[in-house]
Coordinates of N, CA and C in Angstrom, one line a residue:
M1 N -28.3 -115.6 -45.8 CA -28.7 -115.7 -47.2 C -28.9 -117.1 -47.6
Q2 N -30.1 -117.5 -47.9 CA -30.4 -119.0 -48.2 C -30.3 -119.2 -49.7
H3 N -29.8 -120.3 -50.1 CA -29.6 -120.6 -51.5 C -30.4 -121.9 -51.8
P4 N -31.0 -122.0 -53.0 CA -31.8 -123.2 -53.3 C -31.0 -124.5 -53.1
C5 N -29.7 -124.6 -53.3 CA -29.0 -125.8 -53.2 C -28.7 -126.1 -51.7
M6 N -29.1 -125.3 -50.8 CA -28.7 -125.4 -49.4 C -29.1 -126.7 -48.8
N7 N -30.2 -127.3 -49.2 CA -30.7 -128.6 -48.6 C -30.3 -129.8 -49.4
R8 N -29.6 -129.6 -50.5 CA -29.2 -130.8 -51.2 C -27.9 -131.4 -50.7
P9 N -27.7 -132.7 -50.8 CA -26.4 -133.3 -50.4 C -25.3 -132.8 -51.3
W10 N -24.1 -132.8 -50.8 CA -22.9 -132.3 -51.6 C -22.7 -133.2 -52.8
D11 N -22.7 -132.6 -54.0 CA -22.4 -133.2 -55.3 C -21.4 -132.3 -56.0
F12 N -20.2 -132.6 -56.0 CA -19.2 -131.7 -56.5 C -19.4 -131.4 -58.0
N13 N -19.7 -132.4 -58.8 CA -19.9 -132.1 -60.2 C -21.1 -131.2 -60.5
A14 N -22.2 -131.4 -59.7 CA -23.3 -130.5 -59.9 C -23.0 -129.1 -59.5
R15 N -22.2 -129.0 -58.4 CA -21.8 -127.6 -57.9 C -20.9 -127.0 -59.0
L16 N -20.0 -127.8 -59.6 CA -19.1 -127.2 -60.6 C -20.0 -126.7 -61.8
E17 N -21.0 -127.4 -62.2 CA -21.8 -127.0 -63.3 C -22.6 -125.7 -62.9
E18 N -23.1 -125.6 -61.7 CA -23.8 -124.4 -61.3 C -22.8 -123.2 -61.4
W19 N -21.6 -123.4 -60.9 CA -20.6 -122.4 -60.9 C -20.3 -121.9 -62.3
A20 N -20.1 -122.9 -63.2 CA -19.7 -122.6 -64.6 C -20.8 -121.8 -65.3
Q21 N -22.0 -122.1 -65.0 CA -23.1 -121.4 -65.7 C -23.1 -119.9 -65.3
A22 N -22.6 -119.5 -64.2 CA -22.6 -118.1 -63.8 C -21.3 -117.4 -64.2
Q23 N -20.4 -118.0 -64.9 CA -19.1 -117.4 -65.2 C -19.0 -117.0 -66.6
D24 N -18.0 -116.1 -66.8 CA -17.7 -115.7 -68.2 C -16.5 -116.6 -68.6
G25 N -16.0 -116.3 -69.8 CA -14.9 -117.2 -70.4 C -13.7 -117.4 -69.6
E26 N -13.1 -116.4 -69.1 CA -11.8 -116.5 -68.4 C -11.9 -117.4 -67.2
E27 N -12.9 -117.1 -66.3 CA -13.0 -117.9 -65.1 C -13.5 -119.3 -65.4
A28 N -14.3 -119.4 -66.4 CA -14.9 -120.8 -66.7 C -13.8 -121.7 -67.2
K29 N -12.7 -121.2 -67.6 CA -11.6 -122.1 -68.1 C -11.1 -123.0 -67.0
N30 N -11.3 -122.6 -65.7 CA -10.9 -123.5 -64.6 C -11.7 -124.7 -64.5
L31 N -12.9 -124.7 -65.0 CA -13.8 -125.8 -64.9 C -13.2 -127.1 -65.3
A32 N -12.6 -127.1 -66.5 CA -12.1 -128.4 -67.1 C -11.0 -129.0 -66.2
V33 N -10.1 -128.3 -65.6 CA -9.0 -128.9 -64.8 C -9.6 -129.3 -63.5
F34 N -10.6 -128.7 -62.9 CA -11.2 -129.1 -61.7 C -12.0 -130.4 -61.9
A35 N -12.8 -130.4 -63.0 CA -13.6 -131.6 -63.3 C -12.7 -132.8 -63.6
E36 N -11.6 -132.6 -64.3 CA -10.7 -133.7 -64.5 C -10.1 -134.3 -63.3
L37 N -9.8 -133.4 -62.3 CA -9.3 -133.9 -61.0 C -10.4 -134.7 -60.3
A38 N -11.6 -134.2 -60.3 CA -12.7 -134.8 -59.6 C -12.9 -136.2 -60.0
V39 N -12.6 -136.5 -61.3 CA -12.8 -137.9 -61.8 C -12.0 -138.9 -61.0
E40 N -10.9 -138.5 -60.4 CA -10.0 -139.4 -59.7 C -10.7 -139.8 -58.3
G41 N -11.7 -139.2 -57.9 CA -12.4 -139.6 -56.7 C -11.7 -139.3 -55.5
G42 N -11.8 -140.1 -54.4 CA -11.3 -139.8 -53.1 C -9.9 -139.4 -53.0
I43 N -9.0 -139.9 -53.8 CA -7.6 -139.5 -53.7 C -7.3 -138.1 -54.0
A44 N -8.2 -137.5 -54.8 CA -8.1 -136.1 -55.2 C -8.3 -135.1 -54.0
Y45 N -8.9 -135.7 -52.9 CA -9.2 -134.9 -51.7 C -8.1 -135.1 -50.6
R46 N -7.1 -135.8 -51.0 CA -6.0 -136.1 -50.0 C -4.7 -135.5 -50.4
R47 N -4.0 -134.9 -49.4 CA -2.7 -134.3 -49.6 C -1.7 -135.3 -50.1
E48 N -1.9 -136.6 -49.9 CA -1.0 -137.6 -50.3 C -0.9 -137.6 -51.9
R49 N -1.8 -137.1 -52.6 CA -1.7 -137.0 -54.0 C -0.8 -135.8 -54.3
L50 N 0.5 -136.1 -54.5 CA 1.5 -135.1 -54.5 C 1.5 -134.2 -55.7
A51 N 0.9 -134.7 -56.8 CA 0.9 -133.8 -58.0 C 0.0 -132.6 -57.8
G52 N -1.0 -132.8 -56.9 CA -2.0 -131.8 -56.6 C -3.3 -132.4 -56.1
H53 N -4.0 -131.6 -55.3 CA -5.2 -132.1 -54.6 C -6.2 -130.9 -54.3
F54 N -7.4 -131.2 -54.0 CA -8.4 -130.2 -53.7 C -8.1 -129.6 -52.3
T55 N -8.3 -128.4 -52.2 CA -8.3 -127.6 -50.9 C -9.6 -126.8 -50.9
A56 N -10.0 -126.3 -49.8 CA -11.2 -125.5 -49.6 C -10.8 -124.2 -48.9
S57 N -11.4 -123.1 -49.3 CA -11.2 -121.8 -48.7 C -12.5 -121.1 -48.5
S58 N -12.4 -120.1 -47.6 CA -13.6 -119.3 -47.3 C -13.4 -117.8 -47.6
W59 N -14.4 -117.2 -48.3 CA -14.4 -115.8 -48.4 C -15.3 -115.4 -47.3
L60 N -14.6 -115.1 -46.1 CA -15.4 -114.9 -44.9 C -15.7 -113.4 -44.8
V61 N -17.0 -113.1 -44.8 CA -17.5 -111.7 -44.8 C -18.1 -111.4 -43.5
S62 N -18.0 -110.1 -43.1 CA -18.5 -109.6 -41.9 C -20.0 -109.5 -42.0
G63 N -20.7 -109.3 -40.8 CA -22.1 -109.3 -40.8 C -22.7 -108.2 -41.7
D64 N -22.0 -107.1 -41.9 CA -22.5 -106.1 -42.8 C -22.1 -106.3 -44.3
G65 N -21.3 -107.3 -44.5 CA -20.9 -107.7 -45.9 C -19.9 -106.7 -46.5
R66 N -19.3 -105.9 -45.7 CA -18.4 -104.9 -46.2 C -16.9 -105.2 -46.0
R67 N -16.6 -106.2 -45.2 CA -15.3 -106.6 -44.9 C -15.1 -108.1 -45.0
T68 N -13.8 -108.5 -45.3 CA -13.5 -109.9 -45.3 C -12.3 -110.2 -44.4
L69 N -12.3 -111.3 -43.8 CA -11.3 -111.7 -42.8 C -10.1 -112.4 -43.6
L70 N -8.9 -111.9 -43.5 CA -7.8 -112.5 -44.2 C -6.7 -112.9 -43.1
T71 N -5.9 -113.9 -43.6 CA -4.8 -114.4 -42.7 C -3.5 -114.0 -43.4
H72 N -2.6 -113.6 -42.5 CA -1.2 -113.5 -43.0 C -0.6 -114.8 -42.8
H73 N -0.6 -115.6 -43.9 CA -0.3 -117.0 -43.9 C 1.2 -117.3 -43.4
R74 N 1.3 -118.1 -42.4 CA 2.7 -118.3 -41.8 C 3.6 -119.0 -42.9
K75 N 3.2 -120.0 -43.6 CA 4.1 -120.7 -44.5 C 4.4 -119.9 -45.8
L76 N 3.4 -119.2 -46.3 CA 3.5 -118.5 -47.6 C 3.9 -117.1 -47.4
G77 N 3.7 -116.5 -46.2 CA 4.1 -115.1 -45.9 C 3.3 -114.1 -46.7
R78 N 2.1 -114.4 -47.0 CA 1.2 -113.5 -47.8 C -0.1 -113.4 -47.1
W79 N -0.8 -112.3 -47.4 CA -2.2 -112.2 -46.9 C -3.1 -113.0 -47.9
L80 N -3.9 -113.9 -47.3 CA -4.8 -114.7 -48.1 C -6.1 -115.0 -47.4
Q81 N -7.0 -115.6 -48.1 CA -8.3 -116.1 -47.4 C -8.0 -117.3 -46.5
L82 N -8.9 -117.6 -45.6 CA -8.7 -118.7 -44.7 C -9.0 -120.0 -45.5
G83 N -8.3 -121.1 -45.2 CA -8.6 -122.3 -45.9 C -7.6 -123.4 -45.6
G84 N -7.8 -124.6 -46.2 CA -6.8 -125.6 -45.9 C -7.2 -126.9 -46.7
H85 N -6.5 -128.0 -46.3 CA -6.6 -129.3 -47.0 C -7.9 -130.0 -46.6
A86 N -8.4 -130.7 -47.6 CA -9.7 -131.5 -47.4 C -9.5 -132.7 -46.5
D87 N -8.2 -133.3 -46.5 CA -7.9 -134.5 -45.7 C -8.9 -135.6 -45.9
G88 N -9.4 -135.8 -47.1 CA -10.3 -136.9 -47.5 C -11.7 -136.5 -47.4
D89 N -12.1 -135.4 -46.9 CA -13.5 -134.9 -46.9 C -13.9 -134.4 -48.2
E90 N -14.9 -135.1 -48.9 CA -15.3 -134.6 -50.2 C -16.3 -133.5 -50.2
D91 N -16.8 -133.2 -49.1 CA -17.8 -132.0 -48.9 C -16.9 -130.8 -48.7
L92 N -16.5 -130.1 -49.8 CA -15.6 -129.0 -49.6 C -16.2 -127.8 -49.0
S93 N -17.5 -127.6 -49.0 CA -18.2 -126.5 -48.3 C -18.0 -126.7 -46.8
R94 N -18.1 -128.0 -46.4 CA -17.9 -128.3 -44.9 C -16.4 -128.0 -44.5
V95 N -15.5 -128.4 -45.4 CA -14.1 -128.2 -45.2 C -13.8 -126.6 -45.0
A96 N -14.4 -125.8 -45.9 CA -14.2 -124.4 -45.9 C -14.7 -123.8 -44.6
L97 N -15.9 -124.3 -44.1 CA -16.4 -123.8 -42.9 C -15.5 -124.2 -41.7
K98 N -15.1 -125.5 -41.7 CA -14.2 -126.0 -40.6 C -12.9 -125.2 -40.5
E99 N -12.3 -125.0 -41.7 CA -11.1 -124.2 -41.7 C -11.2 -122.8 -41.2
A100 N -12.4 -122.2 -41.6 CA -12.6 -120.8 -41.2 C -12.8 -120.8 -39.6
E101 N -13.5 -121.7 -39.1 CA -13.7 -121.8 -37.6 C -12.3 -122.0 -36.9
E102 N -11.6 -123.0 -37.4 CA -10.3 -123.3 -36.8 C -9.3 -122.2 -36.9
E103 N -9.2 -121.5 -38.0 CA -8.2 -120.5 -38.2 C -8.5 -119.2 -37.7
S104 N -9.8 -118.9 -37.4 CA -10.2 -117.6 -36.9 C -10.7 -117.6 -35.5
G105 N -11.1 -118.8 -35.0 CA -11.6 -118.9 -33.6 C -13.0 -118.3 -33.5
L106 N -13.6 -117.9 -34.7 CA -15.0 -117.4 -34.7 C -16.0 -118.5 -34.5
T107 N -17.1 -118.2 -33.9 CA -18.2 -119.1 -33.8 C -19.4 -118.6 -34.4
G108 N -20.4 -119.4 -34.7 CA -21.6 -118.9 -35.3 C -21.5 -118.6 -36.8
L109 N -20.5 -119.2 -37.4 CA -20.3 -119.0 -38.9 C -21.3 -119.8 -39.7
S110 N -21.7 -119.4 -40.9 CA -22.5 -120.2 -41.8 C -21.9 -120.1 -43.2
V111 N -22.1 -121.1 -44.0 CA -21.5 -121.2 -45.3 C -22.6 -121.4 -46.4
E112 N -22.4 -120.7 -47.5 CA -23.2 -121.0 -48.7 C -22.6 -122.2 -49.4
P113 N -23.4 -123.2 -49.7 CA -22.8 -124.4 -50.2 C -22.4 -124.3 -51.7
Q114 N -22.9 -123.3 -52.4 CA -22.5 -123.2 -53.8 C -21.1 -122.6 -53.9
I115 N -20.4 -123.0 -55.0 CA -19.0 -122.6 -55.2 C -19.0 -121.1 -55.5
Y116 N -18.1 -120.4 -54.8 CA -18.0 -118.9 -55.1 C -16.8 -118.6 -56.0
D117 N -15.8 -119.4 -56.0 CA -14.6 -119.1 -56.8 C -13.8 -120.4 -56.9
L118 N -13.0 -120.6 -58.0 CA -12.1 -121.6 -58.2 C -10.7 -121.0 -58.5
D119 N -9.7 -121.6 -57.9 CA -8.3 -121.1 -58.2 C -7.3 -122.2 -58.1
R120 N -6.6 -122.5 -59.1 CA -5.5 -123.4 -59.1 C -4.2 -122.7 -59.0
H121 N -3.4 -123.0 -57.9 CA -2.2 -122.3 -57.7 C -1.1 -123.2 -57.2
W122 N 0.1 -122.8 -57.5 CA 1.3 -123.6 -57.1 C 1.7 -123.3 -55.7
I123 N 2.0 -124.4 -55.0 CA 2.5 -124.3 -53.6 C 4.0 -124.8 -53.7
P124 N 4.9 -123.9 -53.3 CA 6.3 -124.3 -53.3 C 6.7 -125.4 -52.3
E125 N 7.8 -126.1 -52.6 CA 8.3 -127.1 -51.6 C 8.5 -126.5 -50.2
H126 N 8.1 -127.3 -49.2 CA 8.2 -126.8 -47.8 C 8.4 -128.0 -46.9
K127 N 9.5 -128.0 -46.2 CA 9.9 -129.0 -45.2 C 9.8 -130.4 -45.8
G128 N 10.4 -130.6 -47.0 CA 10.5 -131.9 -47.6 C 9.2 -132.3 -48.4
V129 N 8.2 -131.5 -48.3 CA 7.0 -131.8 -49.2 C 7.2 -131.1 -50.5
P130 N 7.3 -131.9 -51.6 CA 7.6 -131.3 -52.9 C 6.5 -130.3 -53.3
G131 N 6.9 -129.3 -54.2 CA 6.0 -128.4 -54.7 C 4.8 -129.1 -55.4
H132 N 3.6 -128.5 -55.3 CA 2.4 -129.2 -55.9 C 1.3 -128.2 -56.2
W133 N 0.3 -128.6 -56.9 CA -0.8 -127.7 -57.2 C -1.9 -127.9 -56.1
H134 N -2.5 -126.7 -55.7 CA -3.7 -126.7 -54.9 C -4.9 -126.3 -55.9
Y135 N -5.9 -127.2 -55.9 CA -7.1 -126.9 -56.6 C -8.1 -126.4 -55.6
D136 N -8.1 -125.1 -55.4 CA -8.8 -124.4 -54.3 C -10.2 -124.1 -54.7
V137 N -11.2 -124.7 -53.9 CA -12.6 -124.4 -54.1 C -13.0 -123.5 -53.0
R138 N -13.6 -122.3 -53.4 CA -13.8 -121.3 -52.4 C -15.3 -121.1 -52.2
F139 N -15.7 -120.8 -51.0 CA -17.1 -120.6 -50.6 C -17.3 -119.4 -49.7
V140 N -18.5 -118.8 -49.9 CA -18.8 -117.6 -49.0 C -19.1 -118.2 -47.6
V141 N -18.5 -117.6 -46.6 CA -18.8 -117.9 -45.2 C -19.1 -116.6 -44.5
Y142 N -20.2 -116.6 -43.8 CA -20.7 -115.4 -43.1 C -20.3 -115.4 -41.6
A143 N -19.8 -114.3 -41.1 CA -19.5 -114.2 -39.7 C -20.8 -114.2 -38.9
G144 N -20.8 -114.6 -37.7 CA -21.9 -114.6 -36.8 C -22.0 -113.2 -36.1
D145 N -22.5 -113.2 -34.9 CA -22.7 -112.0 -34.1 C -21.3 -111.4 -33.7
S146 N -20.4 -112.3 -33.3 CA -19.1 -111.8 -32.9 C -18.1 -111.9 -34.0
E147 N -17.3 -110.8 -34.2 CA -16.3 -110.7 -35.2 C -14.9 -110.6 -34.5
E148 N -14.8 -111.0 -33.2 CA -13.5 -111.0 -32.5 C -12.8 -112.3 -32.8
F149 N -11.8 -112.2 -33.5 CA -11.0 -113.4 -33.9 C -9.9 -113.8 -33.0
A150 N -9.4 -115.0 -33.1 CA -8.2 -115.4 -32.4 C -7.2 -115.9 -33.5
V151 N -6.0 -115.5 -33.4 CA -5.0 -115.9 -34.4 C -4.5 -117.3 -34.1
S152 N -4.6 -118.2 -35.0 CA -4.1 -119.6 -34.8 C -2.6 -119.7 -35.1
D153 N -2.1 -120.9 -34.9 CA -0.7 -121.2 -35.2 C -0.4 -121.1 -36.7
E154 N -1.4 -121.3 -37.5 CA -1.2 -121.3 -39.0 C -1.0 -119.9 -39.5
S155 N -1.3 -118.9 -38.7 CA -1.2 -117.5 -39.2 C -0.2 -116.7 -38.4
L156 N 0.3 -115.7 -39.1 CA 1.1 -114.7 -38.4 C 0.2 -113.6 -37.8
D157 N -0.9 -113.4 -38.5 CA -1.9 -112.4 -38.0 C -3.2 -112.6 -38.8
L158 N -4.3 -112.0 -38.3 CA -5.5 -111.9 -39.1 C -6.0 -110.5 -39.1
A159 N -6.8 -110.1 -40.1 CA -7.3 -108.7 -40.2 C -8.5 -108.7 -41.0
W160 N -9.5 -107.9 -40.5 CA -10.6 -107.6 -41.4 C -10.2 -106.5 -42.4
R161 N -10.5 -106.7 -43.6 CA -10.1 -105.8 -44.7 C -11.4 -105.3 -45.4
D162 N -11.5 -104.0 -45.7 CA -12.6 -103.5 -46.4 C -12.5 -104.1 -47.8
I163 N -13.7 -104.6 -48.3 CA -13.7 -105.3 -49.6 C -13.5 -104.4 -50.7
A164 N -14.1 -103.2 -50.7 CA -13.9 -102.3 -51.8 C -12.4 -101.9 -51.9
A165 N -11.7 -101.6 -50.8 CA -10.3 -101.3 -50.8 C -9.5 -102.4 -51.3
L166 N -9.8 -103.6 -50.9 CA -9.1 -104.8 -51.3 C -9.2 -105.0 -52.8
A167 N -10.4 -104.7 -53.4 CA -10.5 -104.9 -54.9 C -9.6 -103.9 -55.6
A168 N -9.3 -102.8 -55.0 CA -8.5 -101.8 -55.7 C -7.0 -101.8 -55.3
D169 N -6.7 -102.7 -54.4 CA -5.3 -102.8 -53.9 C -4.4 -103.5 -54.9
A170 N -3.6 -102.8 -55.6 CA -2.7 -103.4 -56.6 C -1.7 -104.4 -56.0
D171 N -1.4 -104.2 -54.7 CA -0.4 -105.1 -54.1 C -1.0 -106.4 -53.5
A172 N -2.3 -106.5 -53.5 CA -3.0 -107.7 -53.0 C -2.9 -108.8 -54.0
D173 N -3.0 -110.0 -53.5 CA -3.0 -111.2 -54.3 C -4.1 -111.1 -55.3
E174 N -3.9 -111.4 -56.6 CA -4.8 -111.3 -57.6 C -6.1 -112.1 -57.4
S175 N -6.0 -113.3 -56.8 CA -7.2 -114.0 -56.6 C -8.1 -113.4 -55.5
L176 N -7.5 -112.7 -54.5 CA -8.2 -111.9 -53.5 C -9.0 -110.8 -54.2
R177 N -8.2 -110.1 -55.1 CA -8.8 -108.9 -55.8 C -10.0 -109.4 -56.6
R178 N -9.9 -110.6 -57.3 CA -10.9 -111.1 -58.1 C -12.2 -111.4 -57.3
M179 N -12.0 -112.1 -56.1 CA -13.1 -112.4 -55.2 C -13.7 -111.1 -54.7
A180 N -12.9 -110.1 -54.4 CA -13.5 -108.8 -53.9 C -14.3 -108.2 -55.0
R181 N -13.8 -108.1 -56.2 CA -14.6 -107.6 -57.3 C -15.9 -108.3 -57.5
H182 N -15.8 -109.6 -57.5 CA -17.0 -110.5 -57.6 C -18.0 -110.1 -56.5
W183 N -17.5 -110.0 -55.3 CA -18.4 -109.7 -54.2 C -19.1 -108.4 -54.4
L184 N -18.3 -107.4 -54.8 CA -18.9 -106.0 -55.0 C -20.0 -106.1 -56.1
E185 N -19.7 -106.8 -57.2 CA -20.7 -106.9 -58.3 C -21.9 -107.6 -57.8
R186 N -21.8 -108.6 -57.0 CA -22.9 -109.4 -56.4 C -23.7 -108.6 -55.5
T187 N -23.1 -107.8 -54.6 CA -23.8 -107.1 -53.6 C -24.4 -105.8 -54.2
L188 N -23.9 -105.3 -55.3 CA -24.5 -104.1 -55.9 C -25.6 -104.3 -56.9
S189 N -25.7 -105.6 -57.3 CA -26.8 -105.9 -58.3 C -28.1 -106.3 -57.6

């Protein structure tokens, strides 16, 4: 699926505006806190900013668009989307793609450069790193021909989940359910 902004260089503020135009009131509230952090420039993309920093995640969908690949996150002990720290890279779509490749072992992945979802969430203290905020910017990533994954050290397990079932799963993380509902709305329209 090709998008008009596919050939433009990464511009976070422009991508935030594009995302905001497509949202309703509740989700659009995230825009202000993300835009405020972006004003800080490069430090906002580094984990050394202990109050909080940008991260990037992938809503990794199967070739048929009916399943998403989730990780049973080793540190957090929950099923989540693949993703991680930007480590100074301000092109968050590139970070989301890199993290999806590294955490899944899948090859031939492709990413939509427009923002799919924004989520600010608290990360508890772990191994001496104080608790802090992740300003997670999420992108759609498409699986290539092979959907056979390899579990990395960052995960306890990986699994393909049916998106419709995930949207209805009351035990699933709310942000996963939101992305699943959004995906179903998008693919049914």
